[in-house]
Short mmCIF file of C-alpha atoms (C1' of nucleotides) in Angstrom, two decimals:
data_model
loop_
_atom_site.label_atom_id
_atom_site.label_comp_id
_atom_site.label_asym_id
_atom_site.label_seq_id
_atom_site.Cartn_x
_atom_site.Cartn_y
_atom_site.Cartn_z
CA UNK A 6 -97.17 -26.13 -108.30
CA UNK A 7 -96.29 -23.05 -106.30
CA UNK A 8 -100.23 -23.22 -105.48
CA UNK A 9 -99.75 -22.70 -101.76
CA UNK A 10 -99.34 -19.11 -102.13
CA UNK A 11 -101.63 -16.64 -104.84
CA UNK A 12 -99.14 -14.26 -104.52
CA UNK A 13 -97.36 -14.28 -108.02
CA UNK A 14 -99.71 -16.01 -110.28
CA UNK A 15 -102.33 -14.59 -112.15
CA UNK A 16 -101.57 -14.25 -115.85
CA UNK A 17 -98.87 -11.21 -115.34
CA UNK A 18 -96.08 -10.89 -117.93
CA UNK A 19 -92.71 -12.52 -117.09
CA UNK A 20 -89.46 -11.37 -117.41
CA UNK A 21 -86.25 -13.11 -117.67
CA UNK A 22 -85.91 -12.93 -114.02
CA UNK A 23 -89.12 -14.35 -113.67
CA UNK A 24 -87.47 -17.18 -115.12
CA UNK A 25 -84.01 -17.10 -113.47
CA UNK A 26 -85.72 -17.05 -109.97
CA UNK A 27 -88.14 -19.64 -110.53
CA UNK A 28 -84.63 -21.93 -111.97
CA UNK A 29 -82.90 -21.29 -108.48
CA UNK A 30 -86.20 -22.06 -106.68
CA UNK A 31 -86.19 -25.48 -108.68
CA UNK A 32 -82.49 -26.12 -107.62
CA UNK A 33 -81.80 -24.39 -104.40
CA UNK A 34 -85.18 -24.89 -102.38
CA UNK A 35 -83.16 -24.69 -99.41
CA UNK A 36 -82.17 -20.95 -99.94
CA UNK A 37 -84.09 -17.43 -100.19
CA UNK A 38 -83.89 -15.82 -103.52
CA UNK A 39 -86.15 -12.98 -102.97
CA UNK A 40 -83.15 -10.31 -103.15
CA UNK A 41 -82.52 -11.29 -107.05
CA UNK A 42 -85.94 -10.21 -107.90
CA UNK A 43 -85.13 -7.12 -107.03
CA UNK A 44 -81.33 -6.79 -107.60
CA UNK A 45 -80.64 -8.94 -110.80
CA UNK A 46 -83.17 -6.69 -112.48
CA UNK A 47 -81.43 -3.54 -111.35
CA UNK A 48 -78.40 -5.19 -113.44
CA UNK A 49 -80.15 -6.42 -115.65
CA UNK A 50 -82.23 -3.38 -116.81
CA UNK A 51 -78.65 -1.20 -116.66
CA UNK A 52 -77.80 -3.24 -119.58
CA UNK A 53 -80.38 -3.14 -121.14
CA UNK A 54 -80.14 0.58 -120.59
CA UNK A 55 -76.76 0.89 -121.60
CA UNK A 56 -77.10 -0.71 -125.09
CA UNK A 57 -80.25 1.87 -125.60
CA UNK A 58 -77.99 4.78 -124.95
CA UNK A 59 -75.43 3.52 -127.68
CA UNK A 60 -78.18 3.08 -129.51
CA UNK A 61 -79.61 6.85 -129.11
CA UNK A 62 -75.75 8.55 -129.16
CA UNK A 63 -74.81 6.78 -132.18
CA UNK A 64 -76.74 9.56 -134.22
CA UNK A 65 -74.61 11.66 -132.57
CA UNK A 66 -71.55 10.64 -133.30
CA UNK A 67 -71.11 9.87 -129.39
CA UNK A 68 -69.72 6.84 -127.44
CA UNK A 69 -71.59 6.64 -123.98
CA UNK A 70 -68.01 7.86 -122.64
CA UNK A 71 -67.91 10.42 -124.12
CA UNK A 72 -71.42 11.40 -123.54
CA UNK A 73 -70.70 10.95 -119.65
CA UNK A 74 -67.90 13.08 -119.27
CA UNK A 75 -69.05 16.06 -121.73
CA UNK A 76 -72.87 16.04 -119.34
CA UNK A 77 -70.54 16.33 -116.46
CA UNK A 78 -68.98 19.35 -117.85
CA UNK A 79 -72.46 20.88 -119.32
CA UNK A 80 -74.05 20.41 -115.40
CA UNK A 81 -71.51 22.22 -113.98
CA UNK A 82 -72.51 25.50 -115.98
CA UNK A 83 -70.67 28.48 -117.15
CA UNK A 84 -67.60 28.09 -118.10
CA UNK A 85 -68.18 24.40 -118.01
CA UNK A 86 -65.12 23.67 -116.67
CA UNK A 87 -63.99 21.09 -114.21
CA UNK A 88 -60.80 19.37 -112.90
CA UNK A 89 -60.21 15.60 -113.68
CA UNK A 90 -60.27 15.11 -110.33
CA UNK A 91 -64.12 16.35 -109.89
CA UNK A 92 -64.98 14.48 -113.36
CA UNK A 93 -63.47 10.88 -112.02
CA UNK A 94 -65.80 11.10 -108.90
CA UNK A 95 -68.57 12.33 -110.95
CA UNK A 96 -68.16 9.43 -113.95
CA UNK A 97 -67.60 6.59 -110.99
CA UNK A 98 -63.74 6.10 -113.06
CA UNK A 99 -60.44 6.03 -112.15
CA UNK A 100 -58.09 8.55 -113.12
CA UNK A 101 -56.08 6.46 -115.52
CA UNK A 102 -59.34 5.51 -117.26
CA UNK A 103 -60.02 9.74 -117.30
CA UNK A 104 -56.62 10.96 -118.46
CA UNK A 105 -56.96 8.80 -121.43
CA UNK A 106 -61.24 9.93 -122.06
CA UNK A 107 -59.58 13.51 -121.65
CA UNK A 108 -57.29 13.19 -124.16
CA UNK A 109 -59.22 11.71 -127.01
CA UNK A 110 -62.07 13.82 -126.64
CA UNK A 111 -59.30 17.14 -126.55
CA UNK A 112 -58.60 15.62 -129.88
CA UNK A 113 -62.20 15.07 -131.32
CA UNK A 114 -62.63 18.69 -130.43
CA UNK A 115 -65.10 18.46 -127.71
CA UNK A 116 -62.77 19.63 -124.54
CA UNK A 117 -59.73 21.37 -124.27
CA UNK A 118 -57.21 21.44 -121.45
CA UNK A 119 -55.43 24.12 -119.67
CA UNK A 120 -53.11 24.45 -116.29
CA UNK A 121 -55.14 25.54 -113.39
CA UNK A 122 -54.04 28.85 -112.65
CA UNK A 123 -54.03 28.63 -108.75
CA UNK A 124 -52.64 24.96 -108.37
CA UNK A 125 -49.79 24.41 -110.76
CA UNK A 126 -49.74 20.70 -110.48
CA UNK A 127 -53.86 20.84 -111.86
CA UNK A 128 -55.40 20.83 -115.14
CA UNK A 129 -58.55 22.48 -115.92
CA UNK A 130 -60.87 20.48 -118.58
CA UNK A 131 -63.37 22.88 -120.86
CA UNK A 132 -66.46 22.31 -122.93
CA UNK A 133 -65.76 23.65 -126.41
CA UNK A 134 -68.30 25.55 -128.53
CA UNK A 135 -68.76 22.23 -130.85
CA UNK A 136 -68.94 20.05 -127.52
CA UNK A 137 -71.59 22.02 -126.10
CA UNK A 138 -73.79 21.61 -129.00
CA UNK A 139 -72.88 17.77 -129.56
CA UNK A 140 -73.98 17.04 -126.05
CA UNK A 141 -77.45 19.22 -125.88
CA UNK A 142 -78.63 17.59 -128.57
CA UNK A 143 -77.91 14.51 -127.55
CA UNK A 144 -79.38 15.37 -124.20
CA UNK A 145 -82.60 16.01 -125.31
CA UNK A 146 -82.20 13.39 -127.88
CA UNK A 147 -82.02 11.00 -124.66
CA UNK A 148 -84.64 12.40 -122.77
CA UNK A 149 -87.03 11.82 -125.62
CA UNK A 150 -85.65 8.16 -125.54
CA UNK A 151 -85.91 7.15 -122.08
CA UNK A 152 -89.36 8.94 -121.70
CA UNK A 153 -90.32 6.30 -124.51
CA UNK A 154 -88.69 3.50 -121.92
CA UNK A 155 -91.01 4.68 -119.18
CA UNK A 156 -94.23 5.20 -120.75
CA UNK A 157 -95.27 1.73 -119.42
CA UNK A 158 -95.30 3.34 -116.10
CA UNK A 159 -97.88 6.38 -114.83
CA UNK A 160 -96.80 9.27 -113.39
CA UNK A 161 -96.94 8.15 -109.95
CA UNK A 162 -95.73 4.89 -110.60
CA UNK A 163 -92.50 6.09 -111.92
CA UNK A 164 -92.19 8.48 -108.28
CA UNK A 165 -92.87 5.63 -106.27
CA UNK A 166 -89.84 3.66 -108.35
CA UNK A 167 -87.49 6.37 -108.14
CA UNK A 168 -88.55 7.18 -104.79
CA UNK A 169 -87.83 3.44 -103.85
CA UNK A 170 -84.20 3.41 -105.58
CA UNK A 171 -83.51 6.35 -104.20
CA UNK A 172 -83.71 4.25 -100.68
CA UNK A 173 -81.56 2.10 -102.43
CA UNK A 174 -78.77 4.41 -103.17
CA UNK A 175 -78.39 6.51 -100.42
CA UNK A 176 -76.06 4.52 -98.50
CA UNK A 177 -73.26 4.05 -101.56
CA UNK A 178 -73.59 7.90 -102.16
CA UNK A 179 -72.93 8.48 -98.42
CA UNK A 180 -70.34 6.31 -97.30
CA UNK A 181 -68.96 5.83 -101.26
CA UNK A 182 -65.49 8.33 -101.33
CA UNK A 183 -65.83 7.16 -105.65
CA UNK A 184 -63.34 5.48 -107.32
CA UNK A 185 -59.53 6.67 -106.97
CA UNK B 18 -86.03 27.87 -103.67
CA UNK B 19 -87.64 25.35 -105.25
CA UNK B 20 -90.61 26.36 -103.15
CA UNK B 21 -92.94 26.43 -105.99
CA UNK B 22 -93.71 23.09 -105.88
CA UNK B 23 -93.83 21.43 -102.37
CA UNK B 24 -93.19 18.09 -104.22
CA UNK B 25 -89.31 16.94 -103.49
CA UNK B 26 -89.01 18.87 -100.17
CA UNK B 27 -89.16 17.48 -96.70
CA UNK B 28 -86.12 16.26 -95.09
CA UNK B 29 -86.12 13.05 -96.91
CA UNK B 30 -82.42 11.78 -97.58
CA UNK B 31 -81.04 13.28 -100.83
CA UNK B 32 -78.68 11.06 -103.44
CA UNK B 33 -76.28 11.94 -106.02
CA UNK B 34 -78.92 11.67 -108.17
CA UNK B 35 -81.33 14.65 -106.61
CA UNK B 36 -78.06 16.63 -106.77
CA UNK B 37 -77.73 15.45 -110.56
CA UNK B 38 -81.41 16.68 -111.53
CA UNK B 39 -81.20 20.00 -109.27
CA UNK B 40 -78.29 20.87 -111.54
CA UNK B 41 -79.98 19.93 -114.87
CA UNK B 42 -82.66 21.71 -113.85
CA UNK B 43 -80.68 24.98 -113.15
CA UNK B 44 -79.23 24.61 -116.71
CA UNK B 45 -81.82 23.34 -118.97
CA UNK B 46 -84.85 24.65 -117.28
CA UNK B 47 -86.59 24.57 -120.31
CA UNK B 48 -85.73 20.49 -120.58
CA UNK B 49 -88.30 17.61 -118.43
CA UNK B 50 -85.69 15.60 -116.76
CA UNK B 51 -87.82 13.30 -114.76
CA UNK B 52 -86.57 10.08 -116.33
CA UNK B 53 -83.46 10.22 -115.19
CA UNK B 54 -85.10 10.06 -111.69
CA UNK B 55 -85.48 6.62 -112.47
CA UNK B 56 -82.77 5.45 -114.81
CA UNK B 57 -80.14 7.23 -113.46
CA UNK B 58 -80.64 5.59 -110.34
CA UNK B 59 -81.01 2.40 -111.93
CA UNK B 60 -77.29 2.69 -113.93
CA UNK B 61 -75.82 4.07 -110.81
CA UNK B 62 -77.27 1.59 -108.78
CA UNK B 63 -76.09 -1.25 -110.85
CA UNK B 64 -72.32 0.18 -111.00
CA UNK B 65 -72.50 0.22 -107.32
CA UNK B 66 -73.54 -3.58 -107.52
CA UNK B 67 -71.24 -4.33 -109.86
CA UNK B 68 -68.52 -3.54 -107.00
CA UNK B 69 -70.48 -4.89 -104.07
CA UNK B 70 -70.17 -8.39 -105.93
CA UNK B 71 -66.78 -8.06 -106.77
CA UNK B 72 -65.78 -7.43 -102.94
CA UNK B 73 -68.13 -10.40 -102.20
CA UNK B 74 -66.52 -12.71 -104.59
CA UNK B 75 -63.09 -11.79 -104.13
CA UNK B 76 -63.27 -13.90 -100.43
CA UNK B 77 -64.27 -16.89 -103.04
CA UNK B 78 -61.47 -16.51 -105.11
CA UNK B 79 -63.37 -15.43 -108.00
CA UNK B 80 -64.14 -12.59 -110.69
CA UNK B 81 -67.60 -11.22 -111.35
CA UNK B 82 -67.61 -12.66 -114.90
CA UNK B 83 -66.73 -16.32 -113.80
CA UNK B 84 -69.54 -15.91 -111.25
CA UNK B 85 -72.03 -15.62 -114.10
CA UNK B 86 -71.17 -18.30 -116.03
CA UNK B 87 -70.95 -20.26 -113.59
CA UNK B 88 -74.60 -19.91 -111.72
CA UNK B 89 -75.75 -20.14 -115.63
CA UNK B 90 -74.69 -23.76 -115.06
CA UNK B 91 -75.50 -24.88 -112.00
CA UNK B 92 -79.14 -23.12 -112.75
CA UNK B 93 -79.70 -25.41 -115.53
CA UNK B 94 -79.71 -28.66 -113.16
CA UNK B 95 -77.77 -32.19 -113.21
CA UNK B 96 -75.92 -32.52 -115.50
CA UNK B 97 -74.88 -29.06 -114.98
CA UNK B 98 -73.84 -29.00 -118.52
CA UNK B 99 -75.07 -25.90 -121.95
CA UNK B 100 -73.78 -25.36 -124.84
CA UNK B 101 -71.61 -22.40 -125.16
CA UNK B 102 -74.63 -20.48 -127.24
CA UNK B 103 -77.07 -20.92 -124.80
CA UNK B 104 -74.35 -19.35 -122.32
CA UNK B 105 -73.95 -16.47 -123.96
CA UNK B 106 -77.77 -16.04 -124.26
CA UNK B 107 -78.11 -16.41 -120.77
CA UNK B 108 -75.21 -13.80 -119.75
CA UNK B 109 -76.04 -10.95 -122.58
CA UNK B 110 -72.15 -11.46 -124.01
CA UNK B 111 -70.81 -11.92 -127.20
CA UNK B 112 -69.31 -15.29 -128.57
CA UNK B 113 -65.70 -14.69 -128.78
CA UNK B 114 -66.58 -13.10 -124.78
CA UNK B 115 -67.82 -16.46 -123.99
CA UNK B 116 -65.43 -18.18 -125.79
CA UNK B 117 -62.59 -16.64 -124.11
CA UNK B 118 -64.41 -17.17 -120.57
CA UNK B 119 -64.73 -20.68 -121.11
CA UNK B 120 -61.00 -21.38 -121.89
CA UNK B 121 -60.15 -19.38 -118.63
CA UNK B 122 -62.80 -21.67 -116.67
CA UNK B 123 -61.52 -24.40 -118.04
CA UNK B 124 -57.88 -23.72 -117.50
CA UNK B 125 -58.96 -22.85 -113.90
CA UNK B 126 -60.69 -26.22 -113.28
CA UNK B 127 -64.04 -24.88 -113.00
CA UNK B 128 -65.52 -26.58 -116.26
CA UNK B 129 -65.03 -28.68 -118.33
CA UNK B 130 -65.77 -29.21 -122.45
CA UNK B 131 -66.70 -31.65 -124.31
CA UNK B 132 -67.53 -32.16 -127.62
CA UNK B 133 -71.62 -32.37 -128.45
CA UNK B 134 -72.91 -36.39 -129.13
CA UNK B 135 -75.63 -35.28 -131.28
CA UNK B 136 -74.03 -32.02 -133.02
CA UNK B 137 -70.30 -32.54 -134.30
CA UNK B 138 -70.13 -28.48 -134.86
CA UNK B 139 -71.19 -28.24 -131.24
CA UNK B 140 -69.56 -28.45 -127.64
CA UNK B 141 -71.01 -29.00 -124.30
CA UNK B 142 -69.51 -27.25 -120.88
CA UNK B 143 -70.09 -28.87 -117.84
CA UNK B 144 -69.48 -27.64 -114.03
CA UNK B 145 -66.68 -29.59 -112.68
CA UNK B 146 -67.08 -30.47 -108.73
CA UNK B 147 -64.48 -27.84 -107.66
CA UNK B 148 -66.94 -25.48 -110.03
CA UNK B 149 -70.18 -26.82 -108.32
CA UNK B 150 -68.80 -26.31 -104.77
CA UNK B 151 -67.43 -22.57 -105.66
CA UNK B 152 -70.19 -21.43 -107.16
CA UNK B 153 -72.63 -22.78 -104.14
CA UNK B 154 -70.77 -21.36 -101.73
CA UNK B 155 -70.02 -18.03 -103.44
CA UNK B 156 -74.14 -18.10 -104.24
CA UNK B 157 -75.04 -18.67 -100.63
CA UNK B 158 -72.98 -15.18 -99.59
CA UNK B 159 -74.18 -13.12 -102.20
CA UNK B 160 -77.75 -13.73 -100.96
CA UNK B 161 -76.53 -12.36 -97.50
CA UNK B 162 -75.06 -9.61 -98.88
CA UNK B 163 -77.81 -8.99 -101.11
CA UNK B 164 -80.26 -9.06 -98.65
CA UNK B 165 -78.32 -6.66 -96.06
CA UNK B 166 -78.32 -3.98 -99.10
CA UNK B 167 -81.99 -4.36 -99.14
CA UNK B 168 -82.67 -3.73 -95.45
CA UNK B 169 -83.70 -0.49 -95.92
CA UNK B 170 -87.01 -1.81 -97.48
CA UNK B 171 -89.94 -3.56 -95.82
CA UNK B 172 -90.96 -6.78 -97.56
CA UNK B 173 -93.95 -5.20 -99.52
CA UNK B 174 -91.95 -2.30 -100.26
CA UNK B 175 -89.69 -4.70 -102.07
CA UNK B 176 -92.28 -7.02 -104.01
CA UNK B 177 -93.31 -3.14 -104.85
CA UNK B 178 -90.07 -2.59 -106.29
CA UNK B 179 -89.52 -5.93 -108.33
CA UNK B 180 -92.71 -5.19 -110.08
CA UNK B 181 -92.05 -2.25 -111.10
CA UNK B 182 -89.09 -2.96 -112.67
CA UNK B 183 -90.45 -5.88 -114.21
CA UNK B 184 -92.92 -4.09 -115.83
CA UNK B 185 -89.61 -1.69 -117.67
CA UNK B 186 -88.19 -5.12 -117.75
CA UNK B 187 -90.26 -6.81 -120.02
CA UNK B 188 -90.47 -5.54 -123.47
CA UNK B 189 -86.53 -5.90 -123.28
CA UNK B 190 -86.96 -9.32 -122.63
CA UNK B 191 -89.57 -10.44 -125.08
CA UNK B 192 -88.00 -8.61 -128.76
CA UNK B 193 -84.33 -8.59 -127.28
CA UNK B 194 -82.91 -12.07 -129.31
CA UNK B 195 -79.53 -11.64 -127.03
CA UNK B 196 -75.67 -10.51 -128.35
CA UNK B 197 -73.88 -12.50 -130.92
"C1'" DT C 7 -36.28 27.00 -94.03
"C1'" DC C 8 -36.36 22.12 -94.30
"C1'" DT C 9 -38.65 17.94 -94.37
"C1'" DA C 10 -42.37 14.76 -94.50
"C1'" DT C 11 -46.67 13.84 -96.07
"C1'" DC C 12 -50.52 14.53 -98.94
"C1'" DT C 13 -52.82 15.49 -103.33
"C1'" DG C 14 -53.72 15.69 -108.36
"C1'" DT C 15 -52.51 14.08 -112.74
"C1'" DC C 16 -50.41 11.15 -115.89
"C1'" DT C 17 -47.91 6.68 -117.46
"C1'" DT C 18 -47.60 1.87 -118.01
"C1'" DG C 19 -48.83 -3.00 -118.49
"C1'" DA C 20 -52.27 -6.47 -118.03
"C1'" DC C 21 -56.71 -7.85 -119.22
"C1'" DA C 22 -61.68 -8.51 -120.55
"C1'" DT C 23 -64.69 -7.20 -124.00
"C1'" DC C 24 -66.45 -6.44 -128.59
"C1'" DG C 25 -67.14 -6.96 -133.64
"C1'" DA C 26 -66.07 -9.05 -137.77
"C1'" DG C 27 -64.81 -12.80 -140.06
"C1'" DA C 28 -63.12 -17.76 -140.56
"C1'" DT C 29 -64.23 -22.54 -140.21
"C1'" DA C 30 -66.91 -26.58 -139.70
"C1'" DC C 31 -71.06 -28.90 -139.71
"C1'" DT C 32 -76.36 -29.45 -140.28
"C1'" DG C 33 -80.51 -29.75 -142.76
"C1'" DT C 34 -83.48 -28.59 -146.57
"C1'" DG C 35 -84.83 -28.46 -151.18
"C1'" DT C 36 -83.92 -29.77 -155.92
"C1'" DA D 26 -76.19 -36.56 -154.91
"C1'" DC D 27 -75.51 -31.59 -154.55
"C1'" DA D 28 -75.68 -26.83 -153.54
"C1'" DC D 29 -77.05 -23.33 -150.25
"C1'" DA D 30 -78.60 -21.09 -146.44
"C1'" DG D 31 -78.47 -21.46 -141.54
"C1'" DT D 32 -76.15 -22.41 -137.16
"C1'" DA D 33 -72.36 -23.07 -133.64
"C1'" DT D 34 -67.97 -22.12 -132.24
"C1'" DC D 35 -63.59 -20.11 -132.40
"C1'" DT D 36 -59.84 -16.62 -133.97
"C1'" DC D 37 -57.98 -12.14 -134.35
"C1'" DG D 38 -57.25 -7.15 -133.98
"C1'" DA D 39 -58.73 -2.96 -131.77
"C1'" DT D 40 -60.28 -0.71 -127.79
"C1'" DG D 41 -61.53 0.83 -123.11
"C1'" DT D 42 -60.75 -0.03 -118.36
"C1'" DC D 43 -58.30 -0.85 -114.18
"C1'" DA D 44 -54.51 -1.03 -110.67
"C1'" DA D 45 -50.25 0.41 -109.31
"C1'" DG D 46 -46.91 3.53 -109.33
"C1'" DA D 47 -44.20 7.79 -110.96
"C1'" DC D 48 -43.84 12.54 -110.60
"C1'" DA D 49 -44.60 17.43 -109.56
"C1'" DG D 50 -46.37 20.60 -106.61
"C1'" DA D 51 -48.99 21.87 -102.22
"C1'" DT D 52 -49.26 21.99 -97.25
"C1'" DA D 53 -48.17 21.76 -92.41
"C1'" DG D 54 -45.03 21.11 -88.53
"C1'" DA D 55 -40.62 21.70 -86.38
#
DNA sequence: TCTATCTGTCTTGACATCGAGATACTGTGT
DNA sequence: ACACAGTATCTCGATGTCAAGACAGATAGA
């Protein structure tokens, strides 16, 4: 079946969504499923992605928490400091979910906390010595990773993709005030 | 600057994630962070997902999580029915997860258990009718949704996209064996 | 100055997930 | 028959996250 269109066939690989779409086609002729092919493998991929990074940071004695938070602080440059308030919108958390990252990495060693010296109800959050070198190398540690993960792509393939995504993500990053 | 390289310029529509990479490239200059172009975008985009579904669902009376079970069921066809193992294959969760999510289900009157004819360690789950009728109508908005997010790209633009995902996709899906 | 409102951080309680292990049953080989 | 490895599900304890709200301090208007 499915001869009435050459579009698909041909002996390419299949993925699970591959298989997932082709289920939905079976049960649900009546409806369009195009959109998955695209967007379940967006989710899909990010978990795939996700376990990889555990994968890469456990070497590092790193949870991907932690990992996201201390990058945060390492992007913003000297002194790599930040308020919780700018590392919530830049980790997509909320701020109960930060005060509690915050404190376990102050006591891992990683960040340290002070008062904000021109807003007394703020906190200022710090890159230690020690967290500065935990996260470099397990920046470059990453990039070595996901390189790997891409390799089945050329050069200009992986432009187009991003270039694509990026399409994808503009709206959210414009409208999106981030998680309070 | 940046004028070295003519690449990245032109107005085109900047994300968080082009604000991301200009920053790690100010910092780690001496670092090639061009796969983040890509898999940043695709764990951001995901998150971003993740909450478009949850608004989406939320008119349906349901969470994110009972959404996936539930399309894992009515997917497989009449009877609408898979073991709990070949749930949690299908939804990337561990057993106790899926354990848990199937008492809730059940409890809400989504699905229903029963115990396995031909395998007395086993159990079978079933879609209830309330279940059927949820998840079809919950389905049928998610494609809207889904689709709307996509406007942005043209139809080839799109079959563009899938494939190249697909193609990052697919060694994932042919060694992963699933969580336990 | 006083008051109302806003903002930034932290606290609390509920909850979903994970990982490890317990339990029950199957199927194979001796 | 019997033991043993393999498989399927469930139980339990620890953990990370969220949502809502408490609280202190900032800010602007009267």
């Amino acid at each position: 079946m499915t001869l009435h269109h050459a579009d698909n066939d041909a002996e390419r690989p299949s993925d699970e969504v591959d298989r997932l779409v082709a289920a939905w086609r079976q049960e649900r002729p009546d409806l369009d499923v195009e959109p998955l092919q695209v967007l379940s493998r967006v989710s899909r991929l990010a978990r795939h992605l996700d376990r990889a990074r555990r994968a890469a940071f456990a070497e590092h004695h790193l949870e991907n928490w932690e990992f996201d938070v201390l990058t945060a602080l390492r992007r913003a440059g000297e002194p790599y400091e930040l308020s919780p308030g700018a590392l919530l919108r830049a980790t997509l958390v909320t701020s109960g979910t930060m005060t509690n990252r915050i404190d376990r990495l102050t006591a891992a060693g990683l960040v340290r906390r002070r008062p904000d010296p021109e807003d007394r109800r703020g906190v200022l959050v710090s890159l230690t010595d020690a967290g500065r070198a935990r996260v470099d190398n397990a920046f470059a540690d990453l990039l070595r990773r996901e390189r790997d993960l891409l390799a089945g792509l050329g050069k200009h393939e992986q432009q187009a993709l991003s270039g694509l995504l990026r399409t994808l993500l503009v709206p959210f990053d414009a409208t999106d005030t981030g998680a309070h």
